[in-house]
């Protein structure tokens, strides 16, 4: 799928993501992992700002997204929070940031859409400070064989409809990358991955 088509798909979904701020089905999982966010923070594919409620008041947040419509929602949501927020419209896979710049890097439900997800993790490795942390909440292939089979079947349709892979093995992607896995937790029949990692 070309980049313009993918951006259009996420622009169209911005309103739906914005509504999730009032009734987010992943709220408890976001709370579990993203309360550990600290310092100078980079959130990639920031979307409509669903993770804002879990961030400490004293962070400095840089948010990146390729969707202008998502960023409009994030900018509006950021007004309700005290931390300093800078929003950048760019494609994470093409983004160039200074090395060792961030204390925490956040990704949530974004690895379904990248062309080269291992490459994105290797960017995290460069952008994160040596003593920093990489926190991820991602959906992917289930541990349940029946559900995994269904995910594989619907993957081409989901990719065409919303630009999102359903069958990615997040654990395998982490293993192939340069980052160092600290802890992994799986929920919702193993289809939801919570990842604590750090630079090697």
Short mmCIF file of C-alpha atoms in Angstrom, two decimals:
data_model
loop_
_atom_site.label_atom_id
_atom_site.label_comp_id
_atom_site.label_asym_id
_atom_site.label_seq_id
_atom_site.Cartn_x
_atom_site.Cartn_y
_atom_site.Cartn_z
CA UNK A 1 0.00 0.00 0.00
CA UNK A 2 1.43 3.39 -0.93
CA UNK A 3 1.97 6.03 1.74
CA UNK A 4 -0.66 8.49 0.51
CA UNK A 5 -3.36 5.80 0.64
CA UNK A 6 -2.30 4.79 4.14
CA UNK A 7 -2.39 8.36 5.42
CA UNK A 8 -5.88 8.85 3.96
CA UNK A 9 -7.11 5.75 5.78
CA UNK A 10 -5.87 7.05 9.12
CA UNK A 11 -7.20 10.55 8.43
CA UNK A 12 -10.63 8.98 8.00
CA UNK A 13 -10.29 7.09 11.30
CA UNK A 14 -9.32 10.15 13.35
CA UNK A 15 -12.85 10.85 14.57
CA UNK A 16 -13.26 7.23 15.68
CA UNK A 17 -9.98 7.37 17.62
CA UNK A 18 -11.02 10.65 19.20
CA UNK A 19 -14.23 9.08 20.51
CA UNK A 20 -12.18 6.36 22.22
CA UNK A 21 -10.86 8.96 24.64
CA UNK A 22 -14.22 8.73 26.41
CA UNK A 23 -14.53 4.94 26.27
CA UNK A 24 -11.18 3.31 25.51
CA UNK A 25 -11.28 -0.53 25.57
CA UNK A 26 -7.53 -0.60 26.22
CA UNK A 27 -7.61 1.90 29.08
CA UNK A 28 -6.45 -0.49 31.82
CA UNK A 29 -3.60 -1.79 29.69
CA UNK A 30 -2.40 1.69 28.80
CA UNK A 31 -2.54 2.60 32.48
CA UNK A 32 -0.49 -0.45 33.40
CA UNK A 33 2.48 0.39 31.19
CA UNK A 34 2.43 4.09 30.37
CA UNK A 35 2.42 5.36 33.96
CA UNK A 36 6.15 4.60 33.83
CA UNK A 37 6.70 7.36 31.27
CA UNK A 38 9.19 9.99 32.47
CA UNK A 39 11.45 12.81 31.32
CA UNK A 40 11.78 13.87 27.71
CA UNK A 41 9.22 11.67 25.92
CA UNK A 42 8.73 10.72 22.28
CA UNK A 43 5.39 9.19 21.32
CA UNK A 44 5.28 7.85 17.78
CA UNK A 45 1.97 7.56 15.92
CA UNK A 46 0.45 9.67 18.68
CA UNK A 47 -3.02 9.51 17.15
CA UNK A 48 -5.69 11.41 19.07
CA UNK A 49 -3.81 11.44 22.38
CA UNK A 50 -5.22 8.33 24.04
CA UNK A 51 -2.15 7.96 26.27
CA UNK A 52 -2.21 11.49 27.70
CA UNK A 53 -4.13 10.56 30.89
CA UNK A 54 -1.31 8.29 32.04
CA UNK A 55 1.62 10.66 31.64
CA UNK A 56 3.28 12.45 34.57
CA UNK A 57 2.69 16.17 34.82
CA UNK A 58 6.39 17.06 34.54
CA UNK A 59 7.24 15.34 31.23
CA UNK A 60 8.10 17.09 27.97
CA UNK A 61 6.24 15.34 25.15
CA UNK A 62 7.09 15.21 21.46
CA UNK A 63 4.37 13.52 19.43
CA UNK A 64 4.74 12.36 15.84
CA UNK A 65 2.05 11.25 13.40
CA UNK A 66 1.72 11.23 9.62
CA UNK A 67 -2.01 12.04 9.81
CA UNK A 68 -2.91 15.72 10.01
CA UNK A 69 -6.39 14.81 11.23
CA UNK A 70 -4.98 12.74 14.10
CA UNK A 71 -2.67 15.59 15.07
CA UNK A 72 -5.61 18.03 15.18
CA UNK A 73 -7.28 15.77 17.74
CA UNK A 74 -4.07 15.37 19.71
CA UNK A 75 -3.52 19.13 19.81
CA UNK A 76 -7.03 19.66 21.14
CA UNK A 77 -6.63 16.90 23.75
CA UNK A 78 -3.26 18.26 24.91
CA UNK A 79 -4.95 21.45 26.15
CA UNK A 80 -6.34 19.44 29.08
CA UNK A 81 -2.89 18.42 30.36
CA UNK A 82 -0.11 20.43 32.02
CA UNK A 83 2.91 18.94 30.28
CA UNK A 84 4.59 20.70 27.38
CA UNK A 85 3.62 19.13 24.05
CA UNK A 86 5.24 19.52 20.63
CA UNK A 87 3.52 17.85 17.69
CA UNK A 88 5.26 16.95 14.42
CA UNK A 89 3.59 15.76 11.23
CA UNK A 90 5.90 13.18 9.72
CA UNK A 91 6.20 9.51 8.87
CA UNK A 92 8.11 7.73 11.64
CA UNK A 93 9.79 5.47 9.08
CA UNK A 94 11.25 8.53 7.32
CA UNK A 95 11.85 10.62 10.41
CA UNK A 96 15.36 11.68 11.40
CA UNK A 97 15.91 12.70 15.04
CA UNK A 98 19.03 13.29 17.11
CA UNK A 99 20.55 10.26 18.77
CA UNK A 100 20.21 9.78 22.55
CA UNK A 101 17.49 12.45 22.78
CA UNK A 102 14.66 10.81 24.75
CA UNK A 103 14.26 9.31 28.21
CA UNK A 104 11.14 7.39 27.16
CA UNK A 105 9.85 6.30 23.76
CA UNK A 106 6.18 5.30 23.53
CA UNK A 107 4.40 3.29 20.86
CA UNK A 108 0.83 2.06 21.05
CA UNK A 109 -0.99 0.08 18.36
CA UNK A 110 1.26 1.44 15.62
CA UNK A 111 3.39 -1.54 14.60
CA UNK A 112 0.53 -2.98 12.58
CA UNK A 113 1.01 -0.30 9.93
CA UNK A 114 4.76 0.08 9.38
CA UNK A 115 6.35 -1.19 6.18
CA UNK A 116 9.56 -2.09 8.07
CA UNK A 117 8.73 -2.50 11.77
CA UNK A 118 12.19 -3.80 12.68
CA UNK A 119 13.67 -0.65 11.17
CA UNK A 120 11.40 1.49 13.35
CA UNK A 121 12.62 -0.29 16.47
CA UNK A 122 16.20 0.29 15.39
CA UNK A 123 15.37 4.00 15.17
CA UNK A 124 14.09 3.79 18.76
CA UNK A 125 17.44 2.26 19.70
CA UNK A 126 19.22 5.34 18.30
CA UNK A 127 16.82 7.98 19.62
CA UNK A 128 16.56 6.63 23.17
CA UNK A 129 19.13 7.60 25.80
CA UNK A 130 21.35 4.71 26.96
CA UNK A 131 19.58 4.65 30.35
CA UNK A 132 16.14 5.31 28.86
CA UNK A 133 13.17 3.05 28.27
CA UNK A 134 10.99 1.93 25.35
CA UNK A 135 7.37 1.17 26.25
CA UNK A 136 5.02 -0.46 23.76
CA UNK A 137 1.40 -1.59 23.66
CA UNK A 138 0.78 -3.42 20.39
CA UNK A 139 -1.71 -5.85 18.90
CA UNK A 140 -0.61 -8.84 16.87
CA UNK A 141 -0.93 -12.56 16.29
CA UNK A 142 -2.75 -14.41 19.07
CA UNK A 143 -1.47 -17.33 21.15
CA UNK A 144 -4.82 -19.01 20.47
CA UNK A 145 -4.51 -21.12 17.31
CA UNK A 146 -8.12 -20.63 16.24
CA UNK A 147 -7.98 -16.86 16.68
CA UNK A 148 -4.57 -16.73 15.01
CA UNK A 149 -6.00 -18.57 12.02
CA UNK A 150 -8.81 -16.05 11.76
CA UNK A 151 -6.34 -13.17 12.01
CA UNK A 152 -4.34 -14.59 9.11
CA UNK A 153 -7.50 -14.96 7.04
CA UNK A 154 -8.74 -11.41 7.58
CA UNK A 155 -5.32 -9.76 7.32
CA UNK A 156 -5.54 -8.83 3.60
CA UNK A 157 -9.01 -7.35 4.11
CA UNK A 158 -8.00 -5.39 7.20
CA UNK A 159 -4.93 -4.03 5.46
CA UNK A 160 -7.04 -2.86 2.53
CA UNK A 161 -9.81 -1.41 4.71
CA UNK A 162 -7.91 0.31 7.53
CA UNK A 163 -4.20 -0.05 6.64
CA UNK A 164 -3.52 -2.37 9.56
CA UNK A 165 -1.96 -5.86 9.69
CA UNK A 166 -3.68 -8.28 12.07
CA UNK A 167 -1.15 -11.09 12.12
CA UNK A 168 2.20 -9.56 13.05
CA UNK A 169 4.30 -11.37 15.64
CA UNK A 170 5.44 -8.51 17.84
CA UNK A 171 7.72 -10.76 19.89
CA UNK A 172 9.57 -11.84 16.75
CA UNK A 173 9.89 -8.24 15.58
CA UNK A 174 11.47 -7.27 18.91
CA UNK A 175 13.84 -10.23 18.72
CA UNK A 176 15.05 -9.23 15.24
CA UNK A 177 15.70 -5.63 16.28
CA UNK A 178 18.58 -3.96 18.10
CA UNK A 179 16.58 -3.16 21.25
CA UNK A 180 16.87 -5.18 24.44
CA UNK A 181 13.64 -6.79 25.68
CA UNK A 182 13.17 -6.42 29.44
CA UNK A 183 9.66 -7.82 29.92
CA UNK A 184 6.71 -8.92 27.83
CA UNK A 185 3.12 -9.48 28.96
CA UNK A 186 0.34 -10.86 26.77
CA UNK A 187 -3.41 -10.29 27.17
CA UNK A 188 -6.65 -10.86 25.25
CA UNK A 189 -5.80 -14.40 24.16
CA UNK A 190 -2.23 -13.25 23.63
CA UNK A 191 -3.18 -10.78 20.90
CA UNK A 192 -2.24 -7.73 22.98
CA UNK A 193 1.46 -7.28 23.72
CA UNK A 194 2.85 -5.07 26.48
CA UNK A 195 6.57 -4.56 25.95
CA UNK A 196 9.19 -3.06 28.27
CA UNK A 197 12.51 -2.61 26.48
CA UNK A 198 15.64 -0.49 26.45
CA UNK A 199 18.56 0.29 24.16
CA UNK A 200 21.28 -2.36 24.00
#
